[in-house]
Amino acid sequence: MTGNFGLDWATLAVSLHNTILMLWLGLTVLLNAERRRWGIGFTGGALILGSIFFFSHTAILGLGLNLASDGLDFWWHIGWIPVILLPFGWYGVTLWYNGFWDRPTSDLQTRQRLWFYLATSLTVALIAFLLFANPLPSIAEISNLRLTSAFTLAGIPILIPLYVIDIMLCVVLSLDALRRPAPSPRMMGNVARQRARPWFITTAIVLLIVGLLVTWVIIWVTSNAERGIAIDNQMIFTVGIFDLVIASLIAASIFCVGQAIALYQVFTGKVLPRRGLLRHWYNAVILAIGYGIVTGWSIAAQLRPTYTILLTTGLFTIFYALLGWRTYVERDRFVRDLRPFIASQGLYDQLLTATPSEVDVATPFRALCRDLLNARSAFLSALGPLAPLVPPLAYPENTTPSIPIDLKKFDSPQTMCVQIDATHWAVPLWSERGLIGVLTLEEKIGGEMYAQEEIEIARASGERLIDTCASAELARRMIALQRQRLVETQLLDRQARRVLHDEVLPQLHTAMLTLGDANPQAIELLTATHRQLSDLLRNMPVVAPEITRLGLIGALQKTVDEEWKAAFDSVTWQIDPEAKLQAQALPPLTAETLFYATREAIRNAAQHARAEKSDRALDLRIEITRGLCIVVEDDGIGVQENPLAQKDGHGLALHSTMLAVVGGTLSFEPRVNGGTRVTISILPG
C-alpha cells in the first residue's frame, strides 16, 4: 500500500468492487444461458478470469510492496496470466457476439480473419513466454527498481512492449467489430445488438484509455529504473493514483458490460431481457459498492481480522434484510398491476339481467397496455373459431392494425413473440385448439425493450381476455336465443289454445250436430277443420331433417331442391368424394350444426341476393372440399353490412356461435365480381 489511508481505502474498495461484479457477471452468463454454446463458456470464463485478476490485485494491495515475500511474489506472477488473457478475451467475446463465426463469408470475417490469427498468435506467445521463460522481475527487484534479471530490450522487460502491442491491437479490432457487425441469425438479435452497442463501444473506448495509461505507467517506471532513481513516497503515491484511476476505469467498463447483459440479455442467448435479472444486477452493484467500502476501510485501517469479519457479517445481514424488503415491495406492485385481470368481472350477474350486456374487456386491456406494459399502442385480434365472438381491442381506442402479420411465423406455442419491424412485435396467443389470436405491440413509450416477464404476462392476459370474452359472448347469445325460444313457445302455445278453443272446437261441435243428417256440409266442415290443424302443425318449429338417414350432404341437396330450387336460375354442386366420406363420419350434433349454418347461408342468398330486382339472373354454387370446408357463393348484388357483426342472436351471427361450440368457423366476404361468399369449415378432430 502507499501509506496514504484515503488512497489505499479507495483503491481497495474499487478492487473488491471489480472482483465481486466480474465474478457475478461470469456466473450469471454461465448459469442463465439458454443454450450451452462455446461462446457462452468463453464469455463467462473471461469474466471470471477478470475476477481472478482483481482478486490477486486486492491481495497485493493488502500485503503491500514493502513486504517482499513468497506469497506476494505468487500473487504477482498469478495476476499476470489474466492480465495477458483479458484483452484477447474481450476481443474474442466481441467477435463471437457480433457474428464472426456465424457466417464464414461475412464481411466481418473477411475483414478480420488475418488480424484474428495475429492476435491469437501473439497472445499464445505471451502466455508461453510467461509460463516457461519467467520474464517478470520479482517483487524485490520492483521495489528497488532493479529490472536486470528479467528479459529486457533496451532496459525494458521484453514482456512489456509485447503486452502493450497485444492490448492495443485487441481493443482496436474489437472497436471495428462493434462498428460493423455481421447480421445476427437469432430472432431480434440485431435489435439487441443495436441497443447494446453504445454500452460495448463505451467499454472498448474505456479499455483503450486503460491500455494507454498502462503503457504510460510502464514507460515512466522503466525510465526511472534506467536512470537509477530510487523509489520514494512520491513515486509510490503517483503509482497509487494511476492504479486507482485505472481500476476505476475498469469498474466503469464492467458496469457498461453489466448493463448490456442485464438490459438486453446479450450473452445469454435469450430473445428478451428479464426484468428480474436487471433488478438482481442492481442489487449486485449495491452489494459490491457496500462490501468494497466496508472491507476496504477495514484493510486500510489494518483492523484485526475479528473486527473485519464482524463488519462484513453486519453488512450482509443488512443487505439481506433490504433485499427481502424490496422483494415484498416488488411482489405488492406486481399484485397491484395484476388486480384488473384477476378481479371478478361479474359475468354471472350480467348474464342474468333482462338484457345481457357485453362483458367489459376494454378496461383490463387498457390496464395491461398502459399500466403494465407502458406500450405506445396495442391491438388484440382473435383468430379461428373465436373470431366472430371477440371484437378487436385497441389501445388507444382509435388504433388500427396497419401492419400485416404473417401467421406462418407462429409455428409453435414456444414462439414467444415475433418482431414485425423496428418498433412493432406480435405475440401469438394459444389454446388447446391452436392459435386463437395475436397481440400486436408497439415499442414502449420510453423506447426500451419489453422484458420477458412482460411478454409472458401480456400473452397470458391476452389469452384470458379472448377466452373470457368468447365465453361470455357465447353465453349471452345462448341465453338470448333461449329466451327468444321461450317466448315463441309461449306464443305458439297460446295461439294453439286460441285456435282450438275459438275455431276448431266450435266447428267440430257444429259438424257433430249435422253429422246425423248425413249432410254434405258436415264433410266440408271436417275438411276445413283438418286444414286448420294442418296449418297449425306447419307453423310449429321445424324439426331437424333426416340427417342420419340421408347424411349431411344428402340432406342439404334435398333441402335446396324442395325449398329454394325456384329461387335460383341454376345450382351447381362441387363435392369432393373424400369430403363426402368425412361428412358421413361426423357426430350428429356437428353434422346438424353444419347443416343449419349452410342452410342459413343459402336462405340469405335466396332472399337478399336479388333485392328489389326480381327479374335479375341469380346462380348459386356450393362447393364441399376435403377437410369439410363448405363454400356457398352467389353472383347477386351483395350486401353492404357484414351479417356476422349482428349481435342479436339471429342469422349467420347465431350460426357462427353454434359453429364455435363444435370447433367450426364461419366467414363472410364479398366476391370481386359481385355477390357474396360464405365459407363454413370444421376443424379436424
XYZ file of C-alpha atoms in Angstrom:
685
model
C 0.000 0.000 0.000
C 1.029 3.637 -0.471
C 0.768 4.675 3.174
C -1.948 7.205 2.342
C -5.098 5.997 4.125
C -7.615 7.622 1.783
C -5.852 6.427 -1.362
C -5.402 2.889 -0.042
C -9.033 2.725 1.078
C -10.347 3.895 -2.298
C -8.089 1.548 -4.278
C -9.019 -1.472 -2.158
C -12.720 -0.612 -2.365
C -12.636 -0.345 -6.172
C -10.599 -3.547 -6.480
C -13.030 -5.507 -4.292
C -15.939 -3.971 -6.193
C -14.480 -5.186 -9.503
C -13.790 -8.645 -8.078
C -17.392 -9.141 -6.962
C -19.073 -7.771 -10.082
C -16.925 -9.658 -12.584
C -17.443 -12.916 -10.698
C -21.210 -12.270 -10.514
C -21.423 -11.451 -14.220
C -19.391 -14.503 -15.209
C -21.530 -16.894 -13.183
C -24.735 -15.184 -14.357
C -23.801 -15.633 -18.017
C -22.940 -19.303 -17.479
C -25.998 -20.154 -15.369
C -28.628 -18.195 -17.323
C -27.595 -19.218 -20.825
C -30.451 -20.553 -22.942
C -28.121 -22.949 -24.760
C -24.678 -24.134 -23.711
C -22.587 -22.823 -26.596
C -18.828 -22.418 -26.614
C -19.207 -18.640 -26.877
C -21.178 -18.589 -23.627
C -18.430 -20.535 -21.865
C -15.760 -18.279 -23.355
C -17.566 -15.123 -22.219
C -18.254 -16.427 -18.725
C -14.678 -17.671 -18.433
C -13.284 -14.280 -19.478
C -15.355 -12.509 -16.827
C -14.309 -14.980 -14.136
C -10.688 -14.555 -15.268
C -11.052 -10.814 -14.738
C -12.352 -11.508 -11.241
C -9.265 -13.637 -10.555
C -7.029 -10.756 -11.639
C -8.673 -8.320 -9.232
C -8.536 -10.996 -6.542
C -4.747 -11.073 -6.928
C -4.692 -7.271 -7.244
C -6.515 -6.932 -3.917
C -4.149 -9.432 -2.299
C -1.114 -7.455 -3.493
C -2.626 -4.195 -2.246
C -3.399 -5.750 1.132
C 0.096 -7.157 1.581
C 1.925 -4.080 0.235
C 5.100 -3.846 -1.838
C 7.182 -3.031 1.219
C 6.824 -6.611 2.439
C 8.541 -8.797 -0.162
C 7.555 -12.409 0.423
C 6.868 -15.617 -1.443
C 3.122 -15.046 -1.078
C 3.358 -11.602 -2.644
C 5.558 -12.977 -5.434
C 2.982 -15.721 -6.052
C 0.120 -13.255 -6.482
C 2.332 -11.068 -8.683
C 3.000 -13.892 -11.136
C -0.540 -15.327 -10.973
C -2.065 -11.921 -11.667
C -0.195 -11.609 -14.973
C -1.987 -14.612 -16.510
C -5.422 -12.912 -16.594
C -3.737 -9.601 -17.436
C -2.440 -11.118 -20.695
C -5.578 -13.130 -21.473
C -8.200 -10.451 -20.758
C -7.549 -8.188 -23.812
C -7.804 -11.206 -26.113
C -10.836 -12.390 -24.145
C -12.592 -9.083 -24.759
C -11.677 -9.256 -28.447
C -12.931 -12.848 -28.733
C -16.202 -12.009 -26.974
C -16.918 -9.088 -29.308
C -16.130 -11.241 -32.357
C -18.419 -14.047 -31.200
C -21.273 -11.759 -30.226
C -21.075 -9.817 -33.490
C -21.311 -12.975 -35.632
C -17.693 -13.609 -36.654
C -18.210 -17.406 -36.654
C -21.870 -17.463 -37.728
C -21.237 -16.936 -41.432
C -17.850 -17.848 -42.947
C -18.460 -15.494 -45.872
C -19.500 -12.468 -43.826
C -17.767 -9.156 -44.311
C -16.662 -9.196 -40.662
C -14.771 -12.483 -41.043
C -13.254 -11.449 -44.358
C -12.101 -8.187 -42.834
C -10.659 -9.541 -39.586
C -9.601 -13.148 -40.253
C -5.869 -12.402 -40.579
C -5.957 -9.943 -37.679
C -7.628 -12.589 -35.520
C -4.855 -15.081 -36.320
C -2.253 -12.431 -35.469
C -3.873 -11.539 -32.129
C -4.267 -15.232 -31.252
C -0.627 -15.995 -32.066
C 0.601 -13.006 -30.072
C -1.497 -13.954 -27.016
C -0.374 -17.601 -27.144
C 3.254 -16.474 -27.463
C 2.907 -14.154 -24.463
C 1.379 -16.898 -22.292
C 4.075 -19.384 -23.319
C 6.753 -16.790 -22.663
C 5.258 -16.049 -19.238
C 4.952 -19.711 -18.205
C 8.255 -21.084 -19.481
C 10.718 -18.188 -19.638
C 9.806 -16.396 -16.378
C 10.319 -12.929 -17.906
C 8.910 -10.983 -14.967
C 11.076 -9.284 -12.358
C 10.453 -10.307 -8.767
C 8.706 -8.100 -6.213
C 12.038 -7.399 -4.511
C 13.521 -6.159 -7.802
C 10.491 -3.997 -8.492
C 10.591 -2.449 -5.022
C 14.226 -1.449 -5.675
C 13.656 -0.625 -9.393
C 16.208 -3.238 -10.476
C 14.905 -4.996 -13.594
C 18.179 -6.665 -14.654
C 17.098 -10.279 -14.067
C 14.159 -10.041 -16.489
C 14.428 -10.474 -20.237
C 14.974 -6.887 -21.315
C 15.218 -4.966 -24.552
C 16.872 -1.558 -24.239
C 16.466 -1.821 -20.470
C 12.739 -2.663 -20.673
C 11.430 -6.180 -19.899
C 10.542 -7.636 -23.316
C 7.168 -8.823 -21.992
C 6.042 -5.216 -21.519
C 6.162 -3.912 -25.136
C 4.677 -7.175 -26.433
C 1.796 -6.842 -23.976
C 1.225 -3.201 -24.926
C 1.042 -4.168 -28.615
C -1.345 -7.013 -27.768
C -3.766 -4.908 -25.714
C -3.871 -2.062 -28.244
C -4.386 -4.493 -31.134
C -7.232 -6.349 -29.406
C -9.066 -3.198 -28.321
C -8.832 -1.505 -31.732
C -10.010 -4.665 -33.521
C -12.925 -5.034 -31.097
C -13.992 -1.468 -31.905
C -14.042 -2.347 -35.601
C -16.173 -5.453 -34.920
C -18.618 -3.399 -32.859
C -18.866 -0.709 -35.500
C -19.612 -3.096 -38.399
C -21.017 -6.409 -37.101
C -22.267 -9.351 -39.159
C -26.041 -9.990 -39.437
C -27.467 -11.882 -36.476
C -29.224 -15.240 -37.120
C -31.005 -15.005 -33.753
C -34.532 -13.632 -33.600
C -34.378 -9.978 -32.513
C -30.580 -10.323 -32.331
C -29.959 -7.247 -34.470
C -32.240 -5.178 -32.220
C -30.360 -6.293 -29.104
C -27.010 -5.572 -30.778
C -28.107 -2.132 -31.852
C -29.348 -1.215 -28.390
C -26.338 -2.728 -26.593
C -23.761 -1.254 -28.988
C -23.366 2.086 -27.125
C -22.513 0.195 -23.931
C -19.963 -2.001 -25.710
C -18.386 0.858 -27.629
C -18.061 2.795 -24.374
C -16.416 -0.266 -22.817
C -13.956 -0.571 -25.711
C -13.052 3.132 -25.545
C -12.523 2.911 -21.777
C -10.310 -0.156 -22.242
C -8.343 1.728 -24.895
C -7.747 4.531 -22.393
C -6.726 1.919 -19.817
C -4.226 0.476 -22.299
C -2.727 3.923 -22.925
C -2.445 4.627 -19.181
C -0.830 1.242 -18.528
C 1.642 1.936 -21.332
C 2.500 5.341 -19.907
C 2.988 3.987 -16.360
C 5.244 1.184 -17.626
C 7.367 3.594 -19.659
C 7.600 6.005 -16.723
C 8.632 3.313 -14.224
C 11.205 1.702 -16.550
C 12.721 5.082 -17.441
C 13.192 5.813 -13.731
C 14.781 2.391 -13.312
C 17.239 3.113 -16.160
C 18.254 6.377 -14.537
C 18.776 4.658 -11.200
C 16.195 6.729 -9.365
C 15.274 5.167 -6.043
C 11.671 4.623 -5.076
C 10.363 7.298 -2.736
C 6.966 8.086 -1.249
C 6.108 10.498 -4.058
C 6.675 7.820 -6.701
C 4.631 5.294 -4.721
C 1.830 7.826 -4.348
C 1.899 8.580 -8.094
C 1.725 4.881 -8.976
C -1.118 4.504 -6.469
C -3.055 7.334 -8.119
C -2.643 5.723 -11.536
C -3.665 2.361 -10.074
C -6.850 3.895 -8.657
C -7.671 5.661 -11.942
C -7.099 2.503 -13.995
C -9.156 0.356 -11.585
C -11.950 2.955 -11.648
C -11.962 2.987 -15.453
C -12.165 -0.799 -15.472
C -15.047 -0.552 -12.971
C -16.831 1.761 -15.422
C -16.289 -0.746 -18.242
C -17.611 -3.560 -16.027
C -20.739 -1.524 -15.344
C -21.258 -0.969 -19.088
C -20.920 -4.696 -19.812
C -23.268 -5.483 -16.923
C -25.860 -3.033 -18.234
C -25.751 -4.661 -21.669
C -26.142 -8.135 -20.149
C -28.950 -7.159 -17.774
C -30.882 -4.906 -20.156
C -30.622 -6.895 -23.386
C -29.508 -10.456 -22.461
C -26.634 -10.021 -24.925
C -24.626 -13.091 -23.923
C -27.290 -15.475 -22.626
C -28.925 -16.211 -25.993
C -32.417 -15.332 -24.751
C -34.798 -13.478 -27.056
C -35.973 -10.939 -24.481
C -34.392 -9.403 -21.387
C -35.666 -10.283 -17.943
C -36.738 -7.596 -15.521
C -35.655 -9.815 -12.630
C -32.102 -10.043 -13.981
C -31.852 -6.248 -14.146
C -33.100 -5.994 -10.572
C -30.549 -8.554 -9.372
C -27.797 -6.742 -11.283
C -28.525 -3.506 -9.441
C -28.568 -5.446 -6.168
C -25.149 -6.887 -7.029
C -23.819 -3.380 -7.766
C -25.079 -2.121 -4.403
C -23.575 -5.127 -2.618
C -20.216 -4.689 -4.382
C -20.053 -0.982 -3.521
C -21.032 -1.536 0.112
C -18.742 -4.507 0.610
C -15.836 -2.749 -1.095
C -16.205 0.361 1.073
C -16.525 -1.517 4.377
C -13.896 -4.195 3.749
C -11.516 -1.769 2.029
C -11.711 0.533 5.049
C -11.026 -2.320 7.472
C -7.975 -3.482 5.471
C -6.629 0.049 5.001
C -7.107 0.748 8.718
C -5.356 -2.579 9.479
C -8.098 -3.736 11.810
C -7.896 -7.109 13.428
C -9.483 -9.902 11.353
C -12.187 -10.349 14.012
C -13.470 -6.811 13.508
C -13.376 -7.226 9.729
C -15.482 -10.388 9.997
C -17.969 -8.639 12.287
C -18.285 -5.700 9.891
C -18.880 -7.913 6.871
C -21.377 -10.015 8.863
C -23.387 -6.930 9.748
C -23.157 -5.696 6.157
C -24.503 -8.928 4.691
C -27.297 -9.061 7.271
C -28.400 -5.522 6.428
C -28.179 -6.252 2.708
C -30.246 -9.422 3.060
C -32.906 -7.558 5.053
C -33.092 -4.821 2.409
C -33.272 -7.462 -0.309
C -36.214 -9.127 1.415
C -37.949 -5.780 1.836
C -37.515 -4.938 -1.863
C -38.790 -8.397 -2.799
C -42.022 -7.810 -0.874
C -42.376 -4.332 -2.408
C -41.978 -5.792 -5.894
C -44.471 -8.525 -5.074
C -47.062 -5.996 -3.878
C -46.547 -3.895 -7.004
C -46.881 -6.988 -9.187
C -50.138 -7.997 -7.492
C -51.453 -4.444 -7.815
C -50.703 -4.435 -11.539
C -52.424 -7.799 -11.987
C -55.535 -6.887 -9.982
C -57.529 -5.737 -13.064
C -57.002 -9.186 -14.608
C -57.742 -11.374 -11.604
C -60.682 -9.396 -10.213
C -64.197 -10.679 -10.823
C -65.987 -9.129 -13.799
C -69.482 -10.082 -12.649
C -70.234 -12.270 -15.660
C -72.924 -14.236 -13.850
C -74.811 -11.118 -12.750
C -74.564 -9.593 -16.224
C -75.965 -12.706 -17.879
C -78.966 -12.768 -15.533
C -80.089 -9.232 -16.370
C -83.116 -8.654 -18.581
C -80.885 -7.603 -21.482
C -77.447 -9.213 -21.052
C -74.701 -6.739 -21.919
C -71.289 -7.427 -23.372
C -68.508 -8.232 -20.941
C -66.122 -5.331 -20.310
C -62.702 -6.454 -21.556
C -61.596 -2.988 -22.665
C -60.771 -1.917 -19.093
C -58.337 -4.769 -18.281
C -56.845 -4.486 -21.773
C -56.211 -0.784 -21.232
C -54.664 -1.523 -17.824
C -52.413 -4.141 -19.439
C -51.138 -1.829 -22.167
C -50.925 1.421 -20.202
C -50.036 0.453 -16.637
C -48.170 -2.827 -17.030
C -46.514 -2.723 -20.457
C -46.288 1.059 -20.958
C -46.851 0.474 -24.678
C -47.359 3.251 -27.193
C -50.148 1.283 -28.844
C -51.524 -2.252 -28.932
C -54.071 -4.231 -30.901
C -55.669 -7.537 -29.907
C -57.421 -9.603 -32.567
C -58.954 -13.059 -32.224
C -58.456 -15.757 -34.857
C -60.112 -19.005 -35.819
C -63.421 -20.139 -34.304
C -63.356 -17.390 -31.668
C -63.043 -14.505 -34.135
C -66.842 -13.981 -34.538
C -67.240 -13.889 -30.757
C -64.451 -11.472 -29.803
C -64.366 -7.929 -31.208
C -60.920 -6.403 -31.843
C -59.457 -4.441 -28.937
C -57.261 -1.396 -29.470
C -55.184 0.853 -27.225
C -55.614 3.763 -27.666
C -59.147 3.237 -28.912
C -58.524 4.790 -32.338
C -55.620 2.446 -33.125
C -55.941 0.376 -36.295
C -53.763 -2.606 -37.308
C -51.794 -1.081 -40.183
C -49.062 -3.747 -40.251
C -49.758 -7.120 -41.926
C -48.781 -10.182 -39.909
C -47.577 -13.440 -41.430
C -49.300 -16.115 -39.348
C -46.906 -18.756 -40.699
C -44.256 -17.404 -38.333
C -46.328 -18.643 -35.395
C -45.449 -22.288 -35.916
C -45.214 -23.338 -32.288
C -46.552 -22.326 -28.853
C -42.903 -21.978 -27.818
C -42.627 -18.914 -30.085
C -42.927 -16.130 -27.541
C -43.004 -13.173 -29.923
C -42.058 -12.191 -33.459
C -40.598 -8.863 -34.491
C -42.618 -7.260 -37.299
C -40.441 -4.202 -37.829
C -38.125 -1.983 -35.809
C -40.895 -0.804 -33.457
C -43.605 -3.493 -33.508
C -43.833 -7.003 -32.073
C -46.501 -9.676 -32.478
C -47.302 -12.013 -29.567
C -49.136 -15.239 -30.545
C -51.960 -16.384 -28.277
C -52.645 -20.105 -27.986
C -55.144 -22.536 -26.508
C -55.757 -26.266 -26.745
C -57.392 -25.697 -30.152
C -54.340 -23.914 -31.556
C -53.718 -20.268 -32.423
C -56.630 -18.162 -31.141
C -55.329 -14.618 -31.515
C -52.468 -12.170 -31.965
C -51.455 -9.273 -29.726
C -49.585 -6.571 -31.651
C -47.444 -4.262 -29.518
C -45.670 -1.069 -30.464
C -42.470 -0.201 -28.621
C -42.581 1.247 -25.126
C -43.085 4.949 -24.626
C -39.502 5.292 -23.398
C -38.100 3.202 -26.251
C -36.966 0.309 -24.030
C -37.318 -3.326 -24.995
C -40.038 -5.434 -23.441
C -38.885 -7.768 -20.694
C -39.529 -11.486 -20.942
C -41.778 -11.341 -17.878
C -43.827 -8.574 -19.505
C -44.335 -10.570 -22.704
C -45.313 -13.642 -20.678
C -47.863 -11.590 -18.719
C -49.159 -9.984 -21.918
C -49.502 -13.395 -23.528
C -51.356 -14.946 -20.595
C -53.572 -11.865 -20.230
C -54.408 -11.782 -23.929
C -55.347 -15.472 -23.927
C -57.521 -14.942 -20.854
C -59.227 -11.879 -22.346
C -60.078 -13.728 -25.555
C -61.291 -16.775 -23.656
C -63.374 -14.668 -21.247
C -64.895 -12.525 -23.980
C -65.690 -15.539 -26.171
C -67.236 -17.479 -23.296
C -69.322 -14.510 -22.154
C -70.489 -13.677 -25.678
C -71.337 -17.314 -26.341
C -73.330 -17.498 -23.102
C -75.030 -14.165 -23.853
C -76.130 -15.303 -27.287
C -77.294 -18.666 -25.960
C -79.340 -17.030 -23.206
C -80.836 -14.548 -25.667
C -81.697 -17.411 -28.007
C -83.200 -19.457 -25.191
C -85.303 -16.505 -24.043
C -86.479 -15.987 -27.606
C -87.401 -19.643 -27.903
C -89.299 -19.496 -24.615
C -91.299 -16.512 -25.824
C -92.004 -18.205 -29.144
C -93.088 -21.372 -27.369
C -95.441 -19.440 -25.101
C -96.926 -17.519 -28.025
C -97.342 -20.705 -30.030
C -98.980 -22.435 -27.100
C -101.416 -19.553 -26.594
C -102.109 -19.411 -30.320
C -102.813 -23.146 -30.390
C -105.148 -22.835 -27.411
C -106.984 -19.924 -29.000
C -107.372 -21.638 -32.368
C -108.526 -24.880 -30.813
C -110.910 -23.140 -28.412
C -112.352 -20.424 -30.630
C -112.342 -22.031 -34.067
C -111.681 -25.754 -34.122
C -113.958 -26.788 -31.269
C -116.993 -24.792 -32.470
C -116.575 -26.219 -35.946
C -116.297 -29.744 -34.617
C -119.382 -29.140 -32.491
C -121.331 -27.942 -35.495
C -120.153 -30.944 -37.507
C -121.341 -33.288 -34.799
C -124.780 -31.676 -34.818
C -125.133 -32.016 -38.553
C -123.471 -35.396 -38.907
C -126.578 -37.236 -38.080
C -128.346 -35.913 -41.196
C -125.524 -37.092 -43.423
C -125.410 -33.640 -44.879
C -122.512 -32.937 -47.252
C -121.889 -29.771 -45.292
C -120.578 -31.904 -42.467
C -117.910 -33.277 -44.689
C -116.911 -29.750 -45.704
C -116.685 -28.644 -42.056
C -114.494 -31.586 -41.196
C -112.290 -30.806 -44.183
C -111.874 -27.190 -43.055
C -111.028 -28.365 -39.561
C -108.423 -30.714 -40.909
C -106.888 -27.890 -42.923
C -106.625 -25.623 -39.865
C -104.974 -28.343 -37.855
C -102.517 -28.938 -40.678
C -101.676 -25.237 -40.848
C -101.170 -25.193 -37.101
C -98.770 -28.097 -37.252
C -96.925 -26.496 -40.162
C -96.305 -23.374 -38.089
C -94.736 -25.396 -35.310
C -90.898 -25.250 -35.012
C -89.316 -27.217 -37.823
C -87.793 -30.468 -36.699
C -84.352 -31.497 -37.816
C -84.194 -33.130 -41.267
C -83.296 -36.703 -41.638
C -79.553 -36.092 -41.494
C -78.959 -39.504 -40.003
C -80.707 -41.225 -42.921
C -79.568 -39.015 -45.799
C -76.298 -37.703 -44.400
C -75.203 -34.074 -44.257
C -74.699 -33.615 -47.994
C -77.840 -35.537 -48.946
C -79.940 -33.508 -46.520
C -78.543 -30.261 -47.958
C -79.287 -31.335 -51.519
C -82.837 -32.369 -50.601
C -83.472 -29.084 -48.775
C -82.225 -26.995 -51.707
C -84.363 -28.970 -54.179
C -87.529 -28.750 -52.097
C -87.325 -25.219 -50.672
C -85.131 -22.983 -52.861
C -84.871 -24.559 -56.270
C -87.149 -21.906 -57.743
C -85.151 -19.077 -56.138
C -82.082 -19.624 -58.356
C -81.620 -19.923 -62.093
C -79.010 -22.630 -61.524
C -77.493 -24.505 -58.594
C -74.012 -26.005 -59.033
C -72.682 -28.643 -56.664
C -68.947 -29.453 -56.456
C -68.393 -32.224 -53.943
C -65.063 -33.886 -53.218
C -65.522 -37.672 -52.755
C -63.277 -37.639 -49.709
C -65.332 -34.810 -48.206
C -68.448 -36.927 -48.623
C -66.843 -39.725 -46.599
C -65.729 -37.263 -43.923
C -69.257 -35.841 -43.693
C -70.691 -39.299 -43.058
C -68.311 -39.769 -40.121
C -69.352 -36.562 -38.351
C -71.056 -36.749 -34.949
C -74.811 -35.989 -35.161
C -74.516 -32.673 -33.292
C -71.705 -31.422 -35.520
C -73.490 -32.506 -38.695
C -76.713 -30.802 -37.613
C -74.848 -27.586 -36.766
C -73.148 -27.564 -40.173
C -76.484 -28.253 -41.870
C -78.277 -25.327 -40.242
C -75.392 -22.920 -40.864
C -75.216 -23.890 -44.547
C -78.993 -23.691 -44.875
C -78.942 -20.172 -43.394
C -76.277 -19.092 -45.906
C -78.377 -20.485 -48.790
C -81.515 -18.830 -47.396
C -79.740 -15.450 -47.235
C -78.678 -15.813 -50.856
C -82.226 -16.716 -51.906
C -83.833 -13.787 -50.060
C -81.298 -10.965 -50.412
C -79.146 -11.606 -53.493
C -81.726 -10.125 -55.924
C -83.002 -7.376 -53.600
C -85.677 -5.372 -55.476
C -84.737 -6.747 -58.904
C -86.867 -9.872 -59.101
C -86.002 -10.481 -62.762
C -82.233 -10.499 -62.160
C -80.396 -13.714 -63.034
C -79.078 -15.487 -59.933
C -76.809 -18.516 -59.762
C -75.708 -20.481 -56.703
C -72.547 -22.541 -56.339
C -71.966 -24.899 -53.422
C -68.507 -26.419 -53.067
C -67.598 -29.026 -50.452
C -63.896 -29.884 -50.268
C -61.822 -32.235 -48.157
C -61.439 -31.205 -44.568
C -65.160 -30.332 -44.655
C -64.944 -26.808 -45.995
C -68.315 -25.712 -47.416
C -68.340 -22.646 -49.698
C -71.685 -21.044 -50.640
C -71.358 -18.447 -53.416
C -73.901 -16.381 -55.315
C -73.499 -13.812 -58.079
C -76.111 -11.425 -56.742
C -75.813 -7.779 -55.773
C -74.027 -8.500 -52.494
C -74.639 -6.857 -49.133
C -73.150 -3.742 -47.569
C -73.053 -4.879 -43.924
C -71.304 -7.960 -42.648
C -74.033 -10.183 -41.163
C -71.503 -11.598 -38.694
C -71.468 -8.220 -36.954
C -75.028 -8.799 -35.719
C -75.271 -9.414 -32.004
C -78.975 -10.016 -31.582
C -78.706 -13.803 -31.769
C -80.120 -14.135 -35.300
C -78.869 -15.176 -38.718
C -75.286 -16.049 -39.536
C -74.070 -14.483 -36.279
C -76.055 -17.095 -34.364
C -74.759 -19.925 -36.517
C -71.162 -18.715 -36.164
C -71.688 -19.009 -32.421
C -73.065 -22.526 -32.748
C -70.166 -23.484 -35.003
C -67.673 -22.152 -32.453
C -69.160 -24.549 -29.904
C -68.329 -27.574 -32.088
C -64.971 -26.190 -33.252
C -66.039 -24.708 -36.584
C -65.686 -21.327 -38.250
C -67.874 -19.172 -40.480
C -66.511 -16.325 -42.581
C -68.303 -13.859 -44.842
C -66.723 -11.859 -47.664
C -67.872 -10.094 -50.853
C -66.817 -11.501 -54.208
C -64.731 -9.407 -56.585
C -67.197 -9.848 -59.473
C -70.268 -9.261 -57.326
C -72.162 -11.429 -54.916
C -71.098 -12.956 -51.638
C -69.078 -15.913 -50.442
C -69.766 -17.692 -47.156
C -67.153 -20.230 -46.033
C -68.077 -22.770 -43.367
C -65.430 -25.164 -42.089
C -64.927 -27.561 -39.233
C -61.585 -28.114 -37.540
C -60.223 -31.682 -37.799
C -60.738 -33.826 -34.724
